[in-house]
């Protein structure tokens, strides 16, 4: 069964450093998403991406964040200068809205720890 | 006001019990509705979509009441493996973003 994959599974970084989180969505999916979940809190939408551009973003997704689809398979989230409060689980998801079904499928997540 | 609200629980039930979770949403223009389950420190996994006519998948039944902006999930004959957090998810019409509730924790005990 096709699945979304994410790397790394755990990233530890120093405050102020840049990190890039990587995702490989399901191959025939066209819509991609990033979410974050701070420990013990709810899943929060960050950004959605379609046709090589951002379609929606939340208030959390400020200038520190950017997304890119650098090739036909990867979808990345970059945090330019990490803060302690960026420590969270980051989930990538993809969906195939062209079928009329908008269920999302999630990757296993990257746990980001900012020290 | 939160976009999606759920009772956080926990719901502690014995094996074999029937349990129901509720969820309310604030945006009347919401288009799509889902229940996901999330195990501790894992990704959310789709349990079922929720359709206007209500839908059932084995022991799980989902209902949608658009007039009251209310979604429910009923689990019959609970199994130990049903222990998880159940997330209510709502997608507004014409926006490609999804709002998650905080989740309802279910503990099924032997």
Coordinates of N, CA and C in Angstrom, one line a residue:
Chain A
X1 N 0.8 -1.2 0.0 CA 0.0 0.0 0.0 C 0.9 1.3 0.0
X2 N 0.6 2.2 -0.9 CA 1.5 3.4 -0.9 C 1.3 4.2 0.4
X3 N 2.4 4.9 0.7 CA 2.4 5.6 2.0 C 3.3 6.9 1.8
X4 N 3.0 7.8 2.7 CA 3.8 9.0 2.8 C 5.0 8.7 3.7
X5 N 6.2 9.1 3.3 CA 7.4 8.9 4.1 C 8.0 10.3 4.5
X6 N 8.7 10.3 5.6 CA 9.3 11.5 6.1 C 10.7 11.2 6.7
X7 N 11.6 12.2 6.4 CA 12.9 12.0 7.0 C 13.4 13.4 7.5
X8 N 14.2 13.5 8.5 CA 14.5 12.4 9.4 C 13.4 12.1 10.4
X9 N 13.5 11.0 11.1 CA 12.4 10.7 12.1 C 12.6 11.6 13.3
X10 N 13.8 12.0 13.6 CA 14.1 12.9 14.7 C 15.2 13.9 14.4
X11 N 15.0 15.1 14.6 CA 16.0 16.1 14.3 C 16.2 17.0 15.5
X12 N 17.5 17.1 15.9 CA 17.8 17.9 17.1 C 18.7 19.1 16.5
X13 N 18.3 20.3 16.9 CA 19.0 21.4 16.4 C 19.2 22.5 17.5
X14 N 20.1 23.4 17.2 CA 20.3 24.5 18.2 C 19.4 25.7 17.7
X15 N 19.0 26.4 18.7 CA 18.2 27.6 18.4 C 18.9 28.5 17.4
X16 N 18.2 29.0 16.5 CA 18.7 29.9 15.5 C 19.3 29.2 14.2
X17 N 19.3 27.9 14.3 CA 19.8 27.1 13.1 C 18.6 26.9 12.1
X18 N 19.0 26.6 10.9 CA 18.0 26.3 9.9 C 17.8 24.8 9.8
X19 N 16.6 24.4 9.6 CA 16.3 22.9 9.4 C 15.4 22.7 8.2
X20 N 15.6 21.6 7.6 CA 14.8 21.2 6.4 C 14.2 19.8 6.7
X21 N 12.9 19.8 6.8 CA 12.2 18.5 7.0 C 11.7 18.0 5.6
X22 N 11.9 16.7 5.4 CA 11.6 16.2 4.1 C 10.5 15.2 4.1
X23 N 9.7 15.2 3.0 CA 8.6 14.3 2.9 C 8.5 13.8 1.4
X24 N 8.1 12.6 1.3 CA 7.8 12.1 0.0 C 6.3 11.7 0.0
X25 N 5.4 12.5 -0.7 CA 4.0 12.2 -0.7 C 3.7 10.9 -1.5
X26 N 2.5 10.5 -1.4 CA 2.1 9.3 -2.3 C 2.1 9.8 -3.7
X27 N 2.6 8.9 -4.6 CA 3.1 9.3 -5.9 C 2.0 10.0 -6.8
X28 N 0.8 9.6 -6.7 CA -0.2 10.1 -7.6 C -1.1 11.2 -6.9
X29 N -0.6 11.6 -5.8 CA -1.4 12.7 -5.1 C -0.9 14.1 -5.5
X30 N -1.8 15.0 -5.5 CA -1.5 16.3 -6.1 C -1.5 17.4 -5.0
X31 N -2.0 17.1 -3.8 CA -2.2 18.1 -2.8 C -1.3 17.7 -1.6
X32 N -0.6 18.7 -1.1 CA 0.4 18.4 0.0 C 0.2 19.4 1.1
X33 N 0.5 18.9 2.3 CA 0.2 19.6 3.6 C 1.4 19.4 4.6
X34 N 1.6 20.4 5.4 CA 2.4 20.3 6.6 C 1.5 20.7 7.8
X35 N 1.7 19.9 8.9 CA 1.0 20.2 10.1 C 2.1 20.1 11.2
X36 N 1.8 20.7 12.3 CA 2.7 20.4 13.5 C 1.8 20.1 14.7
X37 N 2.4 19.4 15.6 CA 1.7 19.0 16.9 C 2.7 19.1 18.0
X38 N 2.5 20.2 18.8 CA 3.3 20.3 20.0 C 2.9 19.3 21.0
X39 N 3.8 18.7 21.7 CA 3.5 17.6 22.6 C 2.3 17.9 23.5
X40 N 1.3 17.0 23.5 CA 0.2 17.1 24.3 C -0.9 18.1 23.8
X41 N -0.7 18.6 22.6 CA -1.6 19.6 22.0 C -2.2 19.0 20.7
X42 N -3.0 19.8 20.1 CA -3.7 19.3 18.9 C -2.9 19.5 17.7
X43 N -3.3 18.8 16.7 CA -2.7 18.9 15.4 C -3.1 20.2 14.8
X44 N -2.1 21.0 14.3 CA -2.3 22.4 13.8 C -1.9 22.4 12.3
X45 N -2.8 22.9 11.5 CA -2.5 23.1 10.1 C -1.4 24.2 9.9
X46 N -0.5 24.0 9.1 CA 0.5 25.0 8.7 C 0.3 25.5 7.3
X47 N 0.3 24.6 6.3 CA 0.3 25.1 4.9 C -0.2 24.0 4.0
X48 N -0.9 24.4 2.9 CA -1.2 23.4 1.9 C -0.6 23.9 0.6
X49 N -0.4 23.0 -0.3 CA 0.4 23.2 -1.5 C -0.2 22.5 -2.7
X50 N -0.3 23.2 -3.8 CA -0.9 22.5 -5.0 C -0.3 23.2 -6.2
X51 N 0.0 22.5 -7.2 CA 0.4 23.0 -8.5 C 1.6 24.0 -8.3
X52 N 2.5 23.5 -7.4 CA 3.8 24.3 -7.2 C 3.6 25.6 -6.5
X53 N 2.5 25.8 -5.8 CA 2.4 27.0 -5.0 C 1.5 26.8 -3.8
X54 N 1.7 27.7 -2.8 CA 1.0 27.6 -1.6 C -0.5 27.9 -1.9
X55 N -1.4 27.1 -1.4 CA -2.8 27.4 -1.6 C -3.5 28.0 -0.3
X56 N -3.0 27.5 0.8 CA -3.5 28.1 2.1 C -2.4 28.1 3.1
X57 N -2.3 29.0 4.0 CA -1.4 28.9 5.1 C -2.0 29.5 6.4
X58 N -1.6 29.1 7.5 CA -2.1 29.5 8.8 C -1.3 30.7 9.3
X59 N -1.8 31.2 10.4 CA -1.0 32.3 11.1 C 0.3 31.9 11.6
X60 N 0.4 30.6 11.9 CA 1.7 30.0 12.4 C 2.8 30.1 11.3
X61 N 2.4 29.9 10.1 CA 3.3 29.9 8.9 C 3.7 31.3 8.6
X62 N 4.7 31.8 9.4 CA 5.2 33.1 9.1 C 6.4 33.1 8.2
X63 N 7.1 34.2 8.2 CA 8.3 34.3 7.2 C 9.4 33.4 7.6
X64 N 9.4 32.8 8.7 CA 10.4 31.8 9.1 C 10.3 30.5 8.4
X65 N 9.1 30.3 7.9 CA 8.8 29.0 7.2 C 8.7 29.1 5.7
X66 N 9.1 28.1 5.0 CA 8.9 28.0 3.6 C 8.7 26.6 3.2
X67 N 8.1 26.4 2.0 CA 7.9 25.0 1.5 C 8.4 25.0 0.1
X68 N 8.7 23.8 -0.4 CA 9.2 23.7 -1.7 C 9.0 22.3 -2.2
X69 N 8.8 22.2 -3.5 CA 8.8 20.8 -4.1 C 9.9 20.8 -5.1
X70 N 11.1 20.5 -4.7 CA 12.3 20.7 -5.5 C 12.4 19.8 -6.7
X71 N 11.7 18.6 -6.6 CA 11.7 17.7 -7.8 C 10.3 17.0 -7.8
X72 N 10.2 16.0 -8.6 CA 8.9 15.4 -8.7 C 8.4 14.5 -7.5
X73 N 9.3 14.3 -6.6 CA 8.8 13.5 -5.5 C 8.9 14.1 -4.1
X74 N 9.9 15.0 -3.8 CA 10.0 15.5 -2.5 C 9.2 16.7 -2.2
X75 N 8.8 16.9 -1.0 CA 8.1 18.1 -0.5 C 8.8 18.5 0.8
X76 N 9.3 19.7 0.9 CA 10.1 20.1 2.0 C 9.5 21.2 2.8
X77 N 9.8 21.2 4.1 CA 9.5 22.4 5.0 C 10.8 22.9 5.5
X78 N 11.0 24.2 5.3 CA 12.2 24.8 5.9 C 11.9 25.8 7.0
X79 N 12.6 25.7 8.1 CA 12.4 26.7 9.1 C 13.8 27.4 9.2
X80 N 13.7 28.7 8.9 CA 15.0 29.4 8.7 C 15.8 29.6 10.0
X81 N 15.2 30.0 11.0 CA 15.9 30.3 12.3 C 15.1 29.8 13.4
X82 N 15.4 28.6 13.8 CA 14.5 27.9 14.8 C 14.5 28.5 16.1
X83 N 13.3 28.4 16.7 CA 13.1 28.9 18.1 C 12.8 27.7 19.0
X84 N 12.9 27.9 20.3 CA 12.6 26.9 21.2 C 11.1 26.4 21.0
X85 N 10.2 27.3 20.7 CA 8.8 27.0 20.6 C 8.5 26.2 19.3
X86 N 9.5 26.1 18.4 CA 9.3 25.3 17.2 C 9.4 23.8 17.5
X87 N 9.8 23.4 18.7 CA 9.9 22.0 19.1 C 8.5 21.4 19.0
X88 N 8.4 20.4 18.2 CA 7.1 19.7 17.9 C 7.3 18.6 17.0
X89 N 6.2 17.8 16.8 CA 6.2 16.8 15.8 C 5.6 17.5 14.5
X90 N 6.3 17.3 13.4 CA 5.8 17.9 12.1 C 5.4 16.7 11.2
X91 N 4.1 16.8 10.8 CA 3.6 15.8 9.9 C 3.3 16.3 8.5
X92 N 3.7 15.6 7.6 CA 3.4 15.8 6.2 C 2.2 15.0 5.8
X93 N 1.3 15.5 4.9 CA 0.2 14.7 4.5 C 0.0 15.0 3.0
X94 N -0.7 14.0 2.3 CA -1.0 14.3 0.9 C -2.4 13.8 0.6
X95 N -3.0 14.3 -0.4 CA -4.4 13.8 -0.8 C -4.5 14.0 -2.3
X96 N -5.6 13.3 -2.8 CA -5.8 13.3 -4.2 C -7.2 13.8 -4.4
X97 N -7.4 15.1 -4.3 CA -8.7 15.7 -4.4 C -9.3 15.5 -5.8
X98 N -8.5 15.2 -6.8 CA -9.1 15.1 -8.1 C -10.1 14.0 -8.2
X99 N -10.1 13.0 -7.3 CA -11.1 11.9 -7.3 C -12.4 12.4 -6.6
X100 N -12.4 13.6 -6.0 CA -13.5 14.0 -5.3 C -13.5 13.6 -3.8
X101 N -12.5 12.8 -3.5 CA -12.3 12.3 -2.1 C -11.2 13.1 -1.5
X102 N -11.4 13.8 -0.4 CA -10.3 14.6 0.2 C -9.8 14.1 1.5
X103 N -9.8 12.8 1.6 CA -9.1 12.2 2.8 C -7.6 12.5 2.6
X104 N -6.9 12.8 3.7 CA -5.5 13.0 3.8 C -4.8 11.7 4.3
X105 N -3.6 11.5 3.8 CA -2.8 10.4 4.4 C -1.6 11.0 5.0
X106 N -1.3 10.7 6.2 CA -0.2 11.3 6.9 C 1.1 10.4 6.9
X107 N 2.2 11.1 6.9 CA 3.5 10.4 7.1 C 3.7 10.2 8.6
X108 N 4.8 9.5 9.0 CA 5.0 9.1 10.4 C 5.5 10.3 11.2
X109 N 5.9 11.4 10.6 CA 6.3 12.6 11.3 C 7.8 12.7 11.5
X110 N 8.2 13.9 11.8 CA 9.6 14.2 12.2 C 9.5 14.9 13.5
X111 N 10.1 14.4 14.5 CA 10.2 15.1 15.8 C 11.3 16.1 15.8
X112 N 11.0 17.3 15.9 CA 12.0 18.4 15.9 C 12.2 18.9 17.4
X113 N 13.4 18.8 17.8 CA 13.8 19.3 19.2 C 14.8 20.5 19.0
X114 N 14.4 21.6 19.5 CA 15.2 22.8 19.4 C 15.8 23.1 20.8
X115 N 17.1 23.1 20.9 CA 17.8 23.3 22.2 C 18.3 24.7 22.3
Chain B
X1 N -13.7 31.7 19.2 CA -14.3 30.4 19.3 C -13.5 29.4 18.5
X2 N -13.3 28.2 19.0 CA -12.5 27.2 18.3 C -13.3 26.7 17.1
X3 N -12.6 26.3 16.1 CA -13.2 25.8 14.9 C -13.8 24.5 15.1
X4 N -13.2 23.6 15.9 CA -13.6 22.3 16.1 C -13.5 22.0 17.6
X5 N -14.5 21.5 18.3 CA -14.4 21.3 19.7 C -14.8 19.8 20.0
X6 N -14.1 19.2 20.9 CA -14.3 17.8 21.3 C -14.2 17.7 22.8
X7 N -14.9 16.8 23.4 CA -14.7 16.5 24.8 C -13.4 15.7 24.9
X8 N -12.4 16.2 25.7 CA -11.1 15.6 25.7 C -11.1 14.2 26.4
X9 N -12.2 13.9 27.2 CA -12.2 12.6 27.9 C -11.2 12.7 29.1
X10 N -10.6 11.6 29.5 CA -10.7 10.3 28.8 C -12.0 9.5 29.1
X11 N -12.4 8.7 28.1 CA -13.5 7.8 28.3 C -12.8 6.4 28.6
X12 N -13.2 6.0 29.8 CA -12.6 4.7 30.3 C -13.8 3.7 30.2
X13 N -13.7 2.7 29.3 CA -14.8 1.8 29.1 C -14.3 0.3 29.2
X14 N -15.1 -0.6 29.6 CA -14.7 -2.0 29.5 C -14.8 -2.6 28.1
X15 N -14.1 -3.6 27.8 CA -14.2 -4.3 26.5 C -15.7 -4.7 26.3
X16 N -16.1 -4.5 25.1 CA -17.5 -4.9 24.7 C -18.5 -3.8 24.8
X17 N -18.0 -2.7 25.5 CA -19.0 -1.6 25.7 C -19.2 -0.8 24.4
X18 N -20.3 0.0 24.3 CA -20.5 0.9 23.3 C -20.2 2.3 23.8
X19 N -19.5 3.1 23.0 CA -19.1 4.4 23.4 C -19.3 5.4 22.2
X20 N -19.7 6.6 22.6 CA -20.0 7.6 21.6 C -19.2 8.9 21.9
X21 N -18.7 9.5 20.8 CA -18.0 10.7 20.9 C -18.7 11.8 20.1
X22 N -18.6 13.0 20.5 CA -19.3 14.1 19.8 C -18.3 15.1 19.5
X23 N -18.6 15.9 18.5 CA -17.7 17.0 18.0 C -18.6 18.1 17.4
X24 N -18.3 19.3 17.7 CA -19.1 20.4 17.1 C -18.1 21.3 16.4
X25 N -18.6 21.9 15.3 CA -17.8 22.8 14.5 C -18.4 24.1 14.3
X26 N -17.7 25.2 14.2 CA -18.2 26.5 14.2 C -18.6 27.1 12.8
X27 N -17.9 26.6 11.8 CA -18.1 27.2 10.5 C -19.2 26.4 9.7
X28 N -20.3 27.1 9.5 CA -21.5 26.4 8.9 C -21.2 26.1 7.4
X29 N -20.1 26.7 6.8 CA -19.8 26.4 5.4 C -18.8 25.3 5.3
X30 N -18.7 24.5 6.4 CA -17.8 23.4 6.3 C -18.3 22.3 5.3
X31 N -17.4 21.7 4.7 CA -17.8 20.9 3.6 C -17.5 19.4 3.8
X32 N -16.4 19.1 4.4 CA -16.0 17.7 4.6 C -15.7 17.4 6.0
X33 N -15.9 16.2 6.4 CA -15.8 15.8 7.8 C -15.2 14.4 8.0
X34 N -14.3 14.3 9.0 CA -13.6 13.0 9.1 C -13.4 12.7 10.6
X35 N -13.3 11.4 10.8 CA -12.7 10.9 12.1 C -11.4 10.3 11.8
X36 N -10.4 10.7 12.6 CA -9.1 10.1 12.5 C -8.8 9.5 13.9
X37 N -7.9 8.5 14.0 CA -7.5 8.0 15.3 C -6.0 8.3 15.3
X38 N -5.5 8.6 16.5 CA -4.1 8.8 16.7 C -3.6 8.0 17.9
X39 N -2.7 7.1 17.7 CA -2.0 6.4 18.8 C -0.9 7.3 19.3
X40 N -0.5 7.0 20.6 CA 0.5 7.9 21.2 C 1.7 8.1 20.4
X41 N 2.1 9.3 20.1 CA 3.3 9.7 19.4 C 3.3 9.1 18.0
X42 N 2.2 8.9 17.4 CA 2.1 8.4 16.0 C 1.3 9.4 15.2
X43 N 1.3 9.2 13.9 CA 0.6 10.0 13.0 C -0.9 9.8 13.1
X44 N -1.8 10.8 12.7 CA -3.2 10.5 12.6 C -3.4 9.5 11.5
X45 N -4.4 8.6 11.7 CA -4.8 7.7 10.6 C -6.3 7.8 10.4
X46 N -6.6 7.9 9.1 CA -8.0 8.0 8.8 C -8.8 6.8 9.2
X47 N -9.9 7.1 10.0 CA -10.8 6.1 10.4 C -12.0 6.0 9.4
X48 N -12.6 7.2 9.2 CA -13.7 7.2 8.3 C -14.1 8.6 7.9
X49 N -14.5 8.8 6.7 CA -15.2 10.1 6.3 C -16.6 10.1 6.9
X50 N -17.2 11.3 7.0 CA -18.5 11.4 7.6 C -19.4 12.0 6.5
X51 N -20.4 11.2 6.1 CA -21.3 11.7 5.0 C -22.6 12.2 5.6
X52 N -23.3 13.0 4.8 CA -24.6 13.6 5.3 C -25.6 12.6 5.7
X53 N -25.5 11.4 5.0 CA -26.5 10.4 5.2 C -26.1 9.5 6.4
X54 N -25.0 9.8 7.0 CA -24.4 8.9 8.0 C -23.8 7.7 7.3
X55 N -22.8 7.1 7.9 CA -22.2 5.9 7.4 C -21.6 5.0 8.4
X56 N -21.5 3.8 8.0 CA -21.1 2.7 9.0 C -19.9 1.9 8.4
X57 N -19.0 1.5 9.2 CA -17.9 0.7 8.8 C -17.6 -0.3 9.9
X58 N -18.2 -1.5 9.8 CA -18.1 -2.5 10.8 C -18.6 -2.0 12.1
X59 N -17.8 -1.9 13.1 CA -18.3 -1.5 14.5 C -18.4 0.0 14.6
X60 N -18.0 0.8 13.6 CA -18.0 2.2 13.7 C -19.1 2.8 12.9
X61 N -19.8 3.8 13.5 CA -20.9 4.5 12.8 C -20.6 6.0 13.0
X62 N -20.7 6.8 11.9 CA -20.5 8.2 12.0 C -21.8 8.9 11.5
X63 N -22.1 10.0 12.2 CA -23.3 10.7 11.9 C -22.9 12.2 11.8
X64 N -23.6 12.9 10.9 CA -23.4 14.3 10.7 C -24.8 15.0 10.8
X65 N -24.8 16.1 11.6 CA -26.0 16.9 11.7 C -25.6 18.3 11.3
X66 N -25.9 18.7 10.1 CA -25.5 20.0 9.6 C -26.2 21.1 10.3
X67 N -27.5 20.9 10.6 CA -28.3 22.0 11.2 C -27.7 22.4 12.6
X68 N -27.2 21.3 13.3 CA -26.7 21.6 14.6 C -25.1 21.7 14.6
X69 N -24.6 21.5 13.4 CA -23.1 21.6 13.3 C -22.4 20.6 14.3
X70 N -22.8 19.4 14.1 CA -22.4 18.3 15.1 C -22.1 17.1 14.4
X71 N -21.0 16.4 14.8 CA -20.6 15.1 14.2 C -20.5 14.1 15.4
X72 N -20.8 12.9 15.1 CA -20.7 11.9 16.2 C -20.0 10.7 15.6
X73 N -19.4 9.9 16.5 CA -18.8 8.6 16.2 C -19.2 7.6 17.3
X74 N -19.8 6.5 16.9 CA -20.2 5.5 17.8 C -19.3 4.3 17.5
X75 N -18.8 3.7 18.6 CA -18.0 2.5 18.5 C -18.8 1.4 19.3
X76 N -19.1 0.3 18.6 CA -19.8 -0.8 19.3 C -18.8 -1.9 19.6
X77 N -19.1 -2.7 20.6 CA -18.3 -3.8 21.0 C -16.8 -3.4 21.1
X78 N -16.5 -2.5 21.9 CA -15.1 -2.0 22.0 C -14.1 -3.0 22.2
X79 N -13.0 -2.9 21.6 CA -11.8 -3.8 21.7 C -10.7 -3.1 22.4
X80 N -9.8 -3.8 23.0 CA -8.6 -3.2 23.6 C -7.8 -2.4 22.6
X81 N -7.8 -2.8 21.4 CA -7.1 -2.1 20.3 C -7.7 -0.8 19.9
X82 N -8.9 -0.6 20.3 CA -9.6 0.7 20.0 C -9.0 1.8 20.9
X83 N -8.3 1.5 21.9 CA -7.7 2.5 22.8 C -6.8 3.5 22.0
X84 N -7.1 4.7 22.0 CA -6.4 5.7 21.1 C -7.1 7.1 21.4
X85 N -6.6 8.1 20.7 CA -7.2 9.4 20.7 C -8.0 9.6 19.4
X86 N -9.2 10.0 19.4 CA -10.0 10.1 18.2 C -10.2 11.6 17.9
X87 N -9.8 11.9 16.7 CA -9.7 13.3 16.2 C -10.8 13.6 15.2
X88 N -11.5 14.6 15.5 CA -12.6 15.1 14.6 C -11.9 16.2 13.7
X89 N -12.1 16.0 12.4 CA -11.4 16.9 11.4 C -12.5 17.5 10.5
X90 N -12.4 18.8 10.2 CA -13.3 19.5 9.4 C -12.6 20.3 8.3
X91 N -13.1 20.3 7.1 CA -12.6 21.1 6.0 C -13.6 22.1 5.5
X92 N -13.3 23.4 5.5 CA -14.3 24.3 5.1 C -14.5 24.2 3.6
X93 N -15.6 24.7 3.1 CA -15.9 24.7 1.7 C -15.0 25.7 1.0
X94 N -14.4 25.2 -0.1 CA -13.5 26.1 -0.9 C -12.2 26.5 -0.3
X95 N -11.8 25.9 0.8 CA -10.5 26.2 1.3 C -9.8 24.9 1.5
X96 N -8.5 24.9 1.1 CA -7.7 23.7 1.1 C -7.0 23.6 2.5
X97 N -7.7 23.6 3.5 CA -7.1 23.5 4.9 C -8.1 22.7 5.7
X98 N -7.5 22.0 6.7 CA -8.2 21.1 7.6 C -8.1 21.6 9.0
X99 N -9.2 21.6 9.8 CA -9.1 21.9 11.2 C -9.3 20.7 12.0
X100 N -8.4 20.5 13.0 CA -8.5 19.3 13.9 C -9.0 19.7 15.2
X101 N -9.8 18.9 15.8 CA -10.2 19.0 17.2 C -9.0 18.5 18.1
X102 N -9.1 18.8 19.3 CA -8.1 18.4 20.3 C -8.0 16.9 20.6
X103 N -9.1 16.2 20.1 CA -9.1 14.8 20.3 C -9.8 14.4 21.6
X104 N -10.4 13.2 21.5 CA -11.0 12.5 22.6 C -10.3 11.2 22.9
X105 N -9.8 11.1 24.1 CA -9.0 9.9 24.5 C -9.9 8.8 24.9
X106 N -9.7 7.6 24.4 CA -10.5 6.4 24.7 C -9.5 5.4 25.3
X107 N -9.9 4.9 26.5 CA -9.2 3.7 27.1 C -10.1 2.6 27.2
X108 N -9.9 1.5 26.6 CA -10.7 0.3 26.7 C -10.0 -0.7 27.6
X109 N -10.6 -1.1 28.6 CA -10.0 -1.9 29.7 C -10.5 -3.3 29.7
X110 N -9.7 -4.3 30.0 CA -10.1 -5.7 30.0 C -11.2 -5.9 31.1

